[in-house]
mmCIF file of C-alpha atoms and ligand atoms in Angstrom:
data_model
loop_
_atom_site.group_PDB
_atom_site.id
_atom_site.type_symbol
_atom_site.label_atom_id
_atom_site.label_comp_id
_atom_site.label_asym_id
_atom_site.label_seq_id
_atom_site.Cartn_x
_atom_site.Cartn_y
_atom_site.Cartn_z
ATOM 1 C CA UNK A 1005 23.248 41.934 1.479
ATOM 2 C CA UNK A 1006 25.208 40.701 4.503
ATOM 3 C CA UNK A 1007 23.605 42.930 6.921
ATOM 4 C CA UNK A 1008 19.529 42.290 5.669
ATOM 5 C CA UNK A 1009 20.263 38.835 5.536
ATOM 6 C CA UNK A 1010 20.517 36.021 7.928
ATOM 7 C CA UNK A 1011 23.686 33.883 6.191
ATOM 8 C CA UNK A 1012 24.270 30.298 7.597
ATOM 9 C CA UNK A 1013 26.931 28.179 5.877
ATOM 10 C CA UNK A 1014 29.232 25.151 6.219
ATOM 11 C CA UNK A 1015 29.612 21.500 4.986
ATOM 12 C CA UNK A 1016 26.615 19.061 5.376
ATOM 13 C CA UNK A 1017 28.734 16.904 7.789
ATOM 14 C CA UNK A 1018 31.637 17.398 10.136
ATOM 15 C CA UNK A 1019 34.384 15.185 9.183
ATOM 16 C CA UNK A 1020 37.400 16.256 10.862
ATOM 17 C CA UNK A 1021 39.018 18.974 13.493
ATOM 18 C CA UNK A 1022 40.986 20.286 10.321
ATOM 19 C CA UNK A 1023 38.027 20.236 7.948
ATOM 20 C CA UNK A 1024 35.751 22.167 9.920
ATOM 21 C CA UNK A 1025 38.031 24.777 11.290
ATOM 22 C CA UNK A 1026 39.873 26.167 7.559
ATOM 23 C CA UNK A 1027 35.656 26.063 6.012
ATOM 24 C CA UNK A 1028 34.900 28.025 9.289
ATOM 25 C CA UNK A 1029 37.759 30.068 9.072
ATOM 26 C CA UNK A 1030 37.834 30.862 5.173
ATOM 27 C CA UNK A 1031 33.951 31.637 5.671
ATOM 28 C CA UNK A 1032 34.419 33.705 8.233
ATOM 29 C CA UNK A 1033 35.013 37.050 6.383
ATOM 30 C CA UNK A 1034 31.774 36.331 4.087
ATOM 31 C CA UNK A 1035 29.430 37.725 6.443
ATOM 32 C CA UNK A 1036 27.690 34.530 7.783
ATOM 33 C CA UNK A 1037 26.047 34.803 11.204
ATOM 34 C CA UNK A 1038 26.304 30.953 12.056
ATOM 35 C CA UNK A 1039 28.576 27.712 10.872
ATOM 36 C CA UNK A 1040 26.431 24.661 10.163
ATOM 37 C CA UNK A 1041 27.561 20.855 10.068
ATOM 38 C CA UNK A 1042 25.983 17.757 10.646
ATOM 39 C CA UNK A 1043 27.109 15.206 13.318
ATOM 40 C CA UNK A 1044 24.360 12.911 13.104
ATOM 41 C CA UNK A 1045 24.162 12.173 9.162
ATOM 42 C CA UNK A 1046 20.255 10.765 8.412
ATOM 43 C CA UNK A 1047 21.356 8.349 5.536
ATOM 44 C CA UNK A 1048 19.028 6.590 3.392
ATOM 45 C CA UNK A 1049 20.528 3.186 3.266
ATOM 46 C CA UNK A 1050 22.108 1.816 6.101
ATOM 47 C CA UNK A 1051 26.318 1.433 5.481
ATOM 48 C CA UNK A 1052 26.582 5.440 4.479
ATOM 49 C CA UNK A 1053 28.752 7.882 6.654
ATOM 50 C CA UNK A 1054 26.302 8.687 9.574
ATOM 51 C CA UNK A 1055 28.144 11.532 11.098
ATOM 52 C CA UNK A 1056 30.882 11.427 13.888
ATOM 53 C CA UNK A 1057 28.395 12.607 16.720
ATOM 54 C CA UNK A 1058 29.688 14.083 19.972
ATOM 55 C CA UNK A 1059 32.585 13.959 18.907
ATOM 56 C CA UNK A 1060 32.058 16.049 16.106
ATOM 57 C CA UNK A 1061 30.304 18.290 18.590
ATOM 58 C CA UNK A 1062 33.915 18.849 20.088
ATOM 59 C CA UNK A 1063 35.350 20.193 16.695
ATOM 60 C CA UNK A 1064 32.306 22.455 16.151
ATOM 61 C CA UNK A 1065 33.075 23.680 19.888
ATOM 62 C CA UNK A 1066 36.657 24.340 18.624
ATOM 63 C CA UNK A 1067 35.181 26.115 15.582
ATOM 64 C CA UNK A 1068 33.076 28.477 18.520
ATOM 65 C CA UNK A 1069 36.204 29.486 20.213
ATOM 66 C CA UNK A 1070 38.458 30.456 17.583
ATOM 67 C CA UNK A 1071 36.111 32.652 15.138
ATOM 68 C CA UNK A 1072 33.597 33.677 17.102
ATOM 69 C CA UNK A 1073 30.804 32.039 15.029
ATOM 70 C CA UNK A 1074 27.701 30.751 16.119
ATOM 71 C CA UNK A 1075 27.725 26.971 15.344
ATOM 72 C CA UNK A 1076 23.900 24.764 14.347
ATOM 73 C CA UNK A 1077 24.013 21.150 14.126
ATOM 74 C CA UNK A 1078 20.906 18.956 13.200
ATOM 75 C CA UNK A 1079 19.229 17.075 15.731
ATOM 76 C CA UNK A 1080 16.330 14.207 15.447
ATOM 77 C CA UNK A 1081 15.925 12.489 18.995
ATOM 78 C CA UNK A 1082 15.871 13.745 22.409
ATOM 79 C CA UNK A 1083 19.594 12.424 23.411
ATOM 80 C CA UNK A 1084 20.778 14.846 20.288
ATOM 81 C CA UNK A 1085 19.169 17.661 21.915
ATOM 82 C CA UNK A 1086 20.931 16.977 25.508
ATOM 83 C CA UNK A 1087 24.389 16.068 23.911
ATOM 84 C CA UNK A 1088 23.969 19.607 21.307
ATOM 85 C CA UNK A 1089 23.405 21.358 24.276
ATOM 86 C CA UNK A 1090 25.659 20.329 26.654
ATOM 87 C CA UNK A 1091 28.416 21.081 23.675
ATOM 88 C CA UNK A 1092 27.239 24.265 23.406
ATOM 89 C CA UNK A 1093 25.345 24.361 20.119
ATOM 90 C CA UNK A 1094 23.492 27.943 19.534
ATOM 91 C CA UNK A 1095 20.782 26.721 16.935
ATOM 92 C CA UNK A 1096 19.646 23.113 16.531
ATOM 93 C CA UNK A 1097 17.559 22.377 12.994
ATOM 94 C CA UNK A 1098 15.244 19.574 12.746
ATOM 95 C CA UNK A 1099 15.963 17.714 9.470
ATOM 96 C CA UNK A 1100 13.589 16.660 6.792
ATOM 97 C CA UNK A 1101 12.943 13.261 7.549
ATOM 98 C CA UNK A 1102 12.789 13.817 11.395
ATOM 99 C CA UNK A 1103 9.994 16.593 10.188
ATOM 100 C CA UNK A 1104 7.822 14.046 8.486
ATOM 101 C CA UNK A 1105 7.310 12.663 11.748
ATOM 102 C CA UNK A 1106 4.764 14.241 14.059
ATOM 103 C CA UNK A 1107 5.930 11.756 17.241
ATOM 104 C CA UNK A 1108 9.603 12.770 16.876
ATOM 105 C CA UNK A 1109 8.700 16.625 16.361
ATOM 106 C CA UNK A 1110 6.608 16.192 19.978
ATOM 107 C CA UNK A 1111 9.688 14.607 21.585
ATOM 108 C CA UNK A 1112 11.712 17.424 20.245
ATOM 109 C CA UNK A 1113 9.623 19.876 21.385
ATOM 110 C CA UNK A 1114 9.207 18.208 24.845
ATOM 111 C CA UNK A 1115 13.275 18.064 25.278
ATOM 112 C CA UNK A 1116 13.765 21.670 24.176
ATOM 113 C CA UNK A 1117 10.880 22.979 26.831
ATOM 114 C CA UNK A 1118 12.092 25.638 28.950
ATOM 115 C CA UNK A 1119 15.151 25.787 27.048
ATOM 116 C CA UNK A 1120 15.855 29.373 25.186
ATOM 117 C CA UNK A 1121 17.211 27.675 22.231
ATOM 118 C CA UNK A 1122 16.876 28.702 18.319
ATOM 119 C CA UNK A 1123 15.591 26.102 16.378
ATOM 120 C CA UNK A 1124 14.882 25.426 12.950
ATOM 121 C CA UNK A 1125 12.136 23.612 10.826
ATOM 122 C CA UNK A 1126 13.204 22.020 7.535
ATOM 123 C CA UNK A 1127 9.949 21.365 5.443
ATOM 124 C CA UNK A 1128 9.139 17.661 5.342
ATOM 125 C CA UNK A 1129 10.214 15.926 2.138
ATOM 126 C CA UNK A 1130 7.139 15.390 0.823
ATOM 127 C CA UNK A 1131 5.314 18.692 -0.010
ATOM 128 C CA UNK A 1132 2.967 18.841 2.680
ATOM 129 C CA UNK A 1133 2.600 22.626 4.051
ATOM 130 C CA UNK A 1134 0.243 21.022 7.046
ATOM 131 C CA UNK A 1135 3.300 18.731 8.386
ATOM 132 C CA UNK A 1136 5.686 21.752 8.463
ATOM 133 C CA UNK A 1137 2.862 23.894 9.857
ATOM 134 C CA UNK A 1138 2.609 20.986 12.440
ATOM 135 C CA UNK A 1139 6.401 20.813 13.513
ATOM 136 C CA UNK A 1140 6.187 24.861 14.016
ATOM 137 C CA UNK A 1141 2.828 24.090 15.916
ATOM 138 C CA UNK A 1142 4.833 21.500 17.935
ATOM 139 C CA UNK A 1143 7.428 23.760 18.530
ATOM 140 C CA UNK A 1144 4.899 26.612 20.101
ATOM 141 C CA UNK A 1145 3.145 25.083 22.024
ATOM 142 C CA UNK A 1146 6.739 23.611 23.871
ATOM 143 C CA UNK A 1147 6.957 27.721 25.083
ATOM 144 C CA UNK A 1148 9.636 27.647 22.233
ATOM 145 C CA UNK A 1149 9.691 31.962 21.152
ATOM 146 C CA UNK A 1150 12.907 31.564 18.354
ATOM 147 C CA UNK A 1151 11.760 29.583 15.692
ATOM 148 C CA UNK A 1152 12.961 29.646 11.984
ATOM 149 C CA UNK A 1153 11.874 27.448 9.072
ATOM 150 C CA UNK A 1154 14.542 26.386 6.230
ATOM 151 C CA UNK A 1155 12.676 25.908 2.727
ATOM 152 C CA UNK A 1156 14.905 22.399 1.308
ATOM 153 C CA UNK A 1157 12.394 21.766 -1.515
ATOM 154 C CA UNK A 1158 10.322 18.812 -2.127
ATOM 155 C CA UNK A 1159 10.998 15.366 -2.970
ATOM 156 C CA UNK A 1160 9.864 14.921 -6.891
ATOM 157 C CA UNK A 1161 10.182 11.852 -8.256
ATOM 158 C CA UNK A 1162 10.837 12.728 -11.961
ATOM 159 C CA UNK A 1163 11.495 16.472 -11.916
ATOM 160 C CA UNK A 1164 15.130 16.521 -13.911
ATOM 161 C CA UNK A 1165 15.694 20.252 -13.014
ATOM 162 C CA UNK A 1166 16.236 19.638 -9.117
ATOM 163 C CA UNK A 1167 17.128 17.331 -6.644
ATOM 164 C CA UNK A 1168 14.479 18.718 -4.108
ATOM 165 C CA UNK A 1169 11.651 20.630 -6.671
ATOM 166 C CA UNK A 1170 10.989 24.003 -4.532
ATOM 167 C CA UNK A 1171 7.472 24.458 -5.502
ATOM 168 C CA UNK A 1172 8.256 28.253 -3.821
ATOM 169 C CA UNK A 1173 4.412 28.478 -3.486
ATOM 170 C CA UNK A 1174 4.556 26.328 -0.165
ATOM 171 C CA UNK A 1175 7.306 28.199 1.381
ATOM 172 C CA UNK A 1176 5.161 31.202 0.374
ATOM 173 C CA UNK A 1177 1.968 29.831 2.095
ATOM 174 C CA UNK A 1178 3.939 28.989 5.862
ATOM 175 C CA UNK A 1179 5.079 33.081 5.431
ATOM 176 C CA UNK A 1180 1.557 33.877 5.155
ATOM 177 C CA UNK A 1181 0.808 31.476 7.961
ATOM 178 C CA UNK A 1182 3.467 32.672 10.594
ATOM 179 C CA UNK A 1183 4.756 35.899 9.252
ATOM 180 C CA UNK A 1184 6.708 36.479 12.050
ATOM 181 C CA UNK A 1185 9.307 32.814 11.354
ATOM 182 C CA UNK A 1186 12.037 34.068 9.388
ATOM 183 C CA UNK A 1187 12.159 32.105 6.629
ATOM 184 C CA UNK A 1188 15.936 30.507 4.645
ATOM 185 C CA UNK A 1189 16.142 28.963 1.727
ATOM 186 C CA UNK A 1190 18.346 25.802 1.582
ATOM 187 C CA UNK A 1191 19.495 26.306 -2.696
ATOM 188 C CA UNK A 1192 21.809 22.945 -1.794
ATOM 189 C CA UNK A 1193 19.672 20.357 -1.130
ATOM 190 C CA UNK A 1194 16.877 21.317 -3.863
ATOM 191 C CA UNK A 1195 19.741 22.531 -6.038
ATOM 192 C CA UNK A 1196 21.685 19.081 -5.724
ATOM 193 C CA UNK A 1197 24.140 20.364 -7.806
ATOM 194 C CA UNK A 1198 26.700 22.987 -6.679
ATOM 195 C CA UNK A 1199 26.894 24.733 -10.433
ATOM 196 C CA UNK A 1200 22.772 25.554 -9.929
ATOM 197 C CA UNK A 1201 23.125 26.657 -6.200
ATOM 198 C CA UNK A 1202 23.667 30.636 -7.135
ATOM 199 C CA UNK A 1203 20.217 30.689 -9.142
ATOM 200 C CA UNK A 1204 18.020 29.279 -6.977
ATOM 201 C CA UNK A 1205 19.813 31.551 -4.252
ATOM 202 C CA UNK A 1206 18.311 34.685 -6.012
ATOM 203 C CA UNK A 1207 15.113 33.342 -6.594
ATOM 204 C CA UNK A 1208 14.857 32.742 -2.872
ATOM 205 C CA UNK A 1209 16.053 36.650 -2.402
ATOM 206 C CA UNK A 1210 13.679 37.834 -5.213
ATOM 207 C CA UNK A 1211 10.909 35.955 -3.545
ATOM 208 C CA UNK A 1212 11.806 38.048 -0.246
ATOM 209 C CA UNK A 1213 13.245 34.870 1.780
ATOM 210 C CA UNK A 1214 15.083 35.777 5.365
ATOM 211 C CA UNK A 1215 18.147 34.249 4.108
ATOM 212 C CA UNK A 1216 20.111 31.313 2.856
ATOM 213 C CA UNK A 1217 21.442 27.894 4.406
ATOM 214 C CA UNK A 1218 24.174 27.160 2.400
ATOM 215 C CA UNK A 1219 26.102 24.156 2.538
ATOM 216 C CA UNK A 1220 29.735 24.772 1.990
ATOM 217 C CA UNK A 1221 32.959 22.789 2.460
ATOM 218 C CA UNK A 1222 36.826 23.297 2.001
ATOM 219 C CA UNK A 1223 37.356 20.577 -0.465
ATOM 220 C CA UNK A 1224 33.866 19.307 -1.665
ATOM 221 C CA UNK A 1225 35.659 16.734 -4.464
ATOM 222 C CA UNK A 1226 36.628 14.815 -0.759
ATOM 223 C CA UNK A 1227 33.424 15.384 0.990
ATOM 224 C CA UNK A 1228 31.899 11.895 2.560
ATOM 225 C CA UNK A 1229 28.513 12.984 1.727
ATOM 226 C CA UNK A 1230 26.618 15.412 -0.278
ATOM 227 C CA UNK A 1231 30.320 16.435 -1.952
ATOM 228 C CA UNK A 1232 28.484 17.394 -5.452
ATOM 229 C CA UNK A 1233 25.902 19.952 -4.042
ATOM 230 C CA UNK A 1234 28.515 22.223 -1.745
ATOM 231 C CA UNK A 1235 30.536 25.228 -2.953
ATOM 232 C CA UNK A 1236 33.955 26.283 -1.732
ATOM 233 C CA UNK A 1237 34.099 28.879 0.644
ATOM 234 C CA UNK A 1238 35.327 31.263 -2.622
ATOM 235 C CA UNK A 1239 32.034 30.122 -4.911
ATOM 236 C CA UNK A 1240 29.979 30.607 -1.445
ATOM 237 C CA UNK A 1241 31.680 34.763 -1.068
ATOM 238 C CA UNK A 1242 31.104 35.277 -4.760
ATOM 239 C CA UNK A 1243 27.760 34.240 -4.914
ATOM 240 C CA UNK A 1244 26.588 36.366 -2.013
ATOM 241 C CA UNK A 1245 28.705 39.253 -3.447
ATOM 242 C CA UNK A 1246 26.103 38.728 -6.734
ATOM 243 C CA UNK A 1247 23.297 38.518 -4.983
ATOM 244 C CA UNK A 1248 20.723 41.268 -5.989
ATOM 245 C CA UNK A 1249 18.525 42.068 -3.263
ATOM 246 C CA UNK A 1250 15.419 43.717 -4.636
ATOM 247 C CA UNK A 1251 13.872 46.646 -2.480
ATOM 248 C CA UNK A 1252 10.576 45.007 -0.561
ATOM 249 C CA UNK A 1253 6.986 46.480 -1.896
ATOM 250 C CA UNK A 1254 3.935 44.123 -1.523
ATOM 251 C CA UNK A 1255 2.624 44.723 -4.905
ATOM 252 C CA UNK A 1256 5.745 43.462 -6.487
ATOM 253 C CA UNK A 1257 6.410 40.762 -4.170
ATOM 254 C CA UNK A 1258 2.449 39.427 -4.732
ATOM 255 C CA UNK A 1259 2.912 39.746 -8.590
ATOM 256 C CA UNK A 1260 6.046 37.738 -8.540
ATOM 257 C CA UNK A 1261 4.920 35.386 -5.944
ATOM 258 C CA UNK A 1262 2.369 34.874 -9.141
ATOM 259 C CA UNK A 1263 3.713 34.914 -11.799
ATOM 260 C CA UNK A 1264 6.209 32.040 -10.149
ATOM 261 C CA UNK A 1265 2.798 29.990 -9.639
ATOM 262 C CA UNK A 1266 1.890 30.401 -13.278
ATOM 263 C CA UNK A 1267 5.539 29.435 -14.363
ATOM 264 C CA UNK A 1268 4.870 25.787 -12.198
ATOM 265 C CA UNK A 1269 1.353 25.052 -13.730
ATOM 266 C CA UNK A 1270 3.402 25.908 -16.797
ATOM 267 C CA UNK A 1271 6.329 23.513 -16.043
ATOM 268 C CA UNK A 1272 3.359 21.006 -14.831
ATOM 269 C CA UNK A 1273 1.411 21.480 -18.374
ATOM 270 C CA UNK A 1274 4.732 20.320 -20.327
ATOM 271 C CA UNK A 1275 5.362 17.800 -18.344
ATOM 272 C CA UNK A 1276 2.098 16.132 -18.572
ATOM 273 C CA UNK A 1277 1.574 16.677 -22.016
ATOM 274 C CA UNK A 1278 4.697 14.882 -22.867
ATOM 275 C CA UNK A 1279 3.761 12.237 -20.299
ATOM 276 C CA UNK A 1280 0.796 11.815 -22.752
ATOM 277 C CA UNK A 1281 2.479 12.330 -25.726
ATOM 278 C CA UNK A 1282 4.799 9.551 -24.888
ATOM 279 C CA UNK A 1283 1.560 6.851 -24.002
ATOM 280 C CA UNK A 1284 0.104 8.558 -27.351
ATOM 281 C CA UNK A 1285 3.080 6.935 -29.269
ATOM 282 C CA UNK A 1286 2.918 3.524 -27.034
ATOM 283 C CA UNK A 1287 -0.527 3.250 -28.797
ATOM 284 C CA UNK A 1288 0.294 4.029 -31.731
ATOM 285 C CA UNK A 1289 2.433 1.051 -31.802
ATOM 286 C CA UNK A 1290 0.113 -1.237 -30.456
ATOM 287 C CA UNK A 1291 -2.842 -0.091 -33.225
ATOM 288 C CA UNK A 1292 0.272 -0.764 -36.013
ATOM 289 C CA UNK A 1293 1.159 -4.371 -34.982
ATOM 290 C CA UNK A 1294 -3.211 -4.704 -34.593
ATOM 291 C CA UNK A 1295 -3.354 -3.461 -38.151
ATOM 292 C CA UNK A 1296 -5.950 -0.571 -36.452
ATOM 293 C CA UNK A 1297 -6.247 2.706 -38.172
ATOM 294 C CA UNK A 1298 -4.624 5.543 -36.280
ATOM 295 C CA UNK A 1299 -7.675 7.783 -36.278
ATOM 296 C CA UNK A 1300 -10.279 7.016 -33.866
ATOM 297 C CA UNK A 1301 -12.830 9.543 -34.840
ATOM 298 C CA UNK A 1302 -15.099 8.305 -32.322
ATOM 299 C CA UNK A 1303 -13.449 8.498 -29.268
ATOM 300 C CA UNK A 1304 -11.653 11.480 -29.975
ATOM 301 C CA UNK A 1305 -15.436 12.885 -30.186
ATOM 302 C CA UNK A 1306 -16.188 11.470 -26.573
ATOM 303 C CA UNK A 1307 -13.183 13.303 -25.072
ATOM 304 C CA UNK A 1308 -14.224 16.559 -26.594
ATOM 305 C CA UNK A 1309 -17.799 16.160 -25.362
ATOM 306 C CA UNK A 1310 -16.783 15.184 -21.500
ATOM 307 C CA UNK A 1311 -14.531 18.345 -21.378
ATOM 308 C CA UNK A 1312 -17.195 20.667 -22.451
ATOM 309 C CA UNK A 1313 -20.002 19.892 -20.240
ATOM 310 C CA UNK A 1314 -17.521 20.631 -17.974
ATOM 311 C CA UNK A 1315 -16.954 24.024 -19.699
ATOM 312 C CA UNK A 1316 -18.588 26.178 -16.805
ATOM 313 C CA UNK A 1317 -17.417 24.268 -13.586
ATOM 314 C CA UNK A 1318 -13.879 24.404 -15.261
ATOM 315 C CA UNK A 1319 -14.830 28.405 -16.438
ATOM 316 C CA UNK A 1320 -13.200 27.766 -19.333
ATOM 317 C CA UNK A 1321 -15.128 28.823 -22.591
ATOM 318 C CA UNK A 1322 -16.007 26.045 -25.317
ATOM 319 C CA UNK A 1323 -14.057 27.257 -27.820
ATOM 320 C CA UNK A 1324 -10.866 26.886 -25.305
ATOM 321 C CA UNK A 1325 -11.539 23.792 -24.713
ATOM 322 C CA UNK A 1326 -12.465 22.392 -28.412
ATOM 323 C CA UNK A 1327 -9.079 24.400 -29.438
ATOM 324 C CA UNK A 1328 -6.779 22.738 -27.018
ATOM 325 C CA UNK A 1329 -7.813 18.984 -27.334
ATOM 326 C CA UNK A 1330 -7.910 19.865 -31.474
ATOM 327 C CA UNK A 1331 -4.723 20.532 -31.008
ATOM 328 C CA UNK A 1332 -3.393 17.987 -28.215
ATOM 329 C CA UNK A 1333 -5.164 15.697 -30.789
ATOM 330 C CA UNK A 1334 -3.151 16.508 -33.961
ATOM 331 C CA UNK A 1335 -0.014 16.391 -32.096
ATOM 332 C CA UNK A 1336 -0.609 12.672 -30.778
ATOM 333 C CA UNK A 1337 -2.193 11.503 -34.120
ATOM 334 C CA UNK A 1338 1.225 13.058 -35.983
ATOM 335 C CA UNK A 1339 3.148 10.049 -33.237
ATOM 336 C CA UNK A 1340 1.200 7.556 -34.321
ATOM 337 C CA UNK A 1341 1.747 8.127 -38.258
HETATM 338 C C1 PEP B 959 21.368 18.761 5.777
HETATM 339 O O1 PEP B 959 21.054 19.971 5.828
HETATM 340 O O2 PEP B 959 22.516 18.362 5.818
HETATM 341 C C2 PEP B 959 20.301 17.753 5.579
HETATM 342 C C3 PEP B 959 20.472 16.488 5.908
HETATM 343 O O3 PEP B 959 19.236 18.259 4.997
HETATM 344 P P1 PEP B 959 17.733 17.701 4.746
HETATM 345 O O4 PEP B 959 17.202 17.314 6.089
HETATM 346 O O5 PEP B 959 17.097 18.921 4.176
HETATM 347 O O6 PEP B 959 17.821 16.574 3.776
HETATM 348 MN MN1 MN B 960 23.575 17.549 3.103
#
């Protein structure tokens, strides 16, 4: 695992000298490559913890000197960039927000030319495969060579199952794109939960992702931000130890890359039909209080007639068609009984 794998782990923020150096030090035997912590915190509402900045660069410097790890910290202006590098930083990552804006990418990429740096590309938050193609553009055409792009998931407004939904075909379209930009998986932030972080871990590894960007802190109950999503540095070796890495044959990865698209049209079915469902049963009430019959033979008729004339642009056959609404149909009118 450790050794076909690029590992990166540590807490989302750097909070203290103490609290970075026992994660980095009771991490340091699990095989990770590079310590990650933010010292500029991006916060959604203005009063949050926003990171301890250069001088959380210090403590990450400490972290350098007495394990031997590589240390990342995000960055999302130019004076970042000059302060990460002066402190020594080895790989700087370009958060999701700061992605989602082409003129801050540009000035990113203009302050790292003629550096040799390693950089790294969250995807925007919203799922939008041309911005993140954009920010790796950016990045290019600066003369930047080392050049990675983290997969966070997307922002989804009512998707229960994740913080961050990973629609894993977008991650799988930018590897098609620029096969040569390793690409990590971030389980934490579209996990948003530390108990979920392992599974979505392995599905990044069955999909063939270049490894995982794990956040991970020494006490997560006192964490100032993110605290639900990170796993101790024991969860972090024990999930890693788990991890089954599957051997690499194209005609396994394509049918799985697939079959994971069918299983999201499938999860996007459901949830639309119980969208309707739900609207189904809103009417339902209204055509009680009007006294209206439930059946509506007529416009049930028009619905079944739009759909197939579109039968052949849709290539779909009629009888599809006529069995799904039929059915779609009895399942509303049984809401509104
Ligand atoms: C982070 O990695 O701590 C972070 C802020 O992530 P994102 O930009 O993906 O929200
Ligand atoms: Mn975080």
């Amino acid at each position: 695992m450790v050794n076909r794998k690029i590992l990166i782990a540590g807490p989302c923020a750097a909070e203290s000298e103490e609290q970075v150096l026992l994660t980095a030090k009771m991490l340091s035997n699990s095989g990770i490559r590079c310590f990650r912590a933010g010292v500029w915190k991006p916060r959604t509402k203005p009063g949050g913890f926003e990171g301890y900045g250069e001088q959380g660069l210090q403590w990450l410097q400490a972290v350098k000197r007495q394990t031997g790890l590589q240390i990342a910290t995000e960055v999302a202006t130019p004076e970042h960039v000059q302060l990460a590098l002066i402190h020594g930083v080895d790989i700087l990552w370009i958060g999701a927000r700061t992605v989602s804006n082409p003129f801050s990418v540009q000035e990113i990429a203009e302050a790292l030319r003629r550096t040799d740096i390693n950089i790294m590309v969250k995807n925007p938050a919203m799922p939008d495969l041309e911005l993140w193609t954009g920010a790796i553009e950016r990045l290019q055409n600066a003369g930047i060579q080392r050049i990675t792009a983290i997969h966070r998931g997307f922002y989804a407004a009512d998707n229960p199952n994740y913080r961050n939904a990973p629609q894993w075909n977008i991650p799988a379209e930018l590897k098609r794109r620029f096969p040569h930009v390793p690409l990590l998986c971030d389980p934490s932030h579209i996990a948003g939960d530390a108990a979920r972080v392992p599974a979505i871990a392995q599905k990044a590894m069955d999909l063939n992702h270049d490894g995982l960007f794990v956040e991970v802190h020494c006490c997560p109950q006192k964490a100032l931000s993110d605290g639900f999503q990170q796993l101790t540095p024991a969860e972090f070796a024990n999930m890693i130890k788990k991890l089954i890495l599957r051997p690499t044959d194209s005609y396994a990865d394509l049918l799985l890359q697939m079959r994971q698209q069918i299983d999201e049209i499938d999860e996007n079915i459901f949830a639309l039909l119980s969208k309707r469902m739900k609207i189904a049963q809103k009417i339902g009430d209204l055509k009680k209080e009007n006294k209206i019959a439930a059946l509506q033979s007529k416009r049930f008729a028009q619905i079944e007639q739009k759909f197939i004339e579109q039968a052949e642009i849709l290539n779909l056959s009629k009888d599809f068609i006529k069995n799904i609404l039929e059915n779609i149909h009895s399942e509303a009118l049984k809401k509104q009984i």
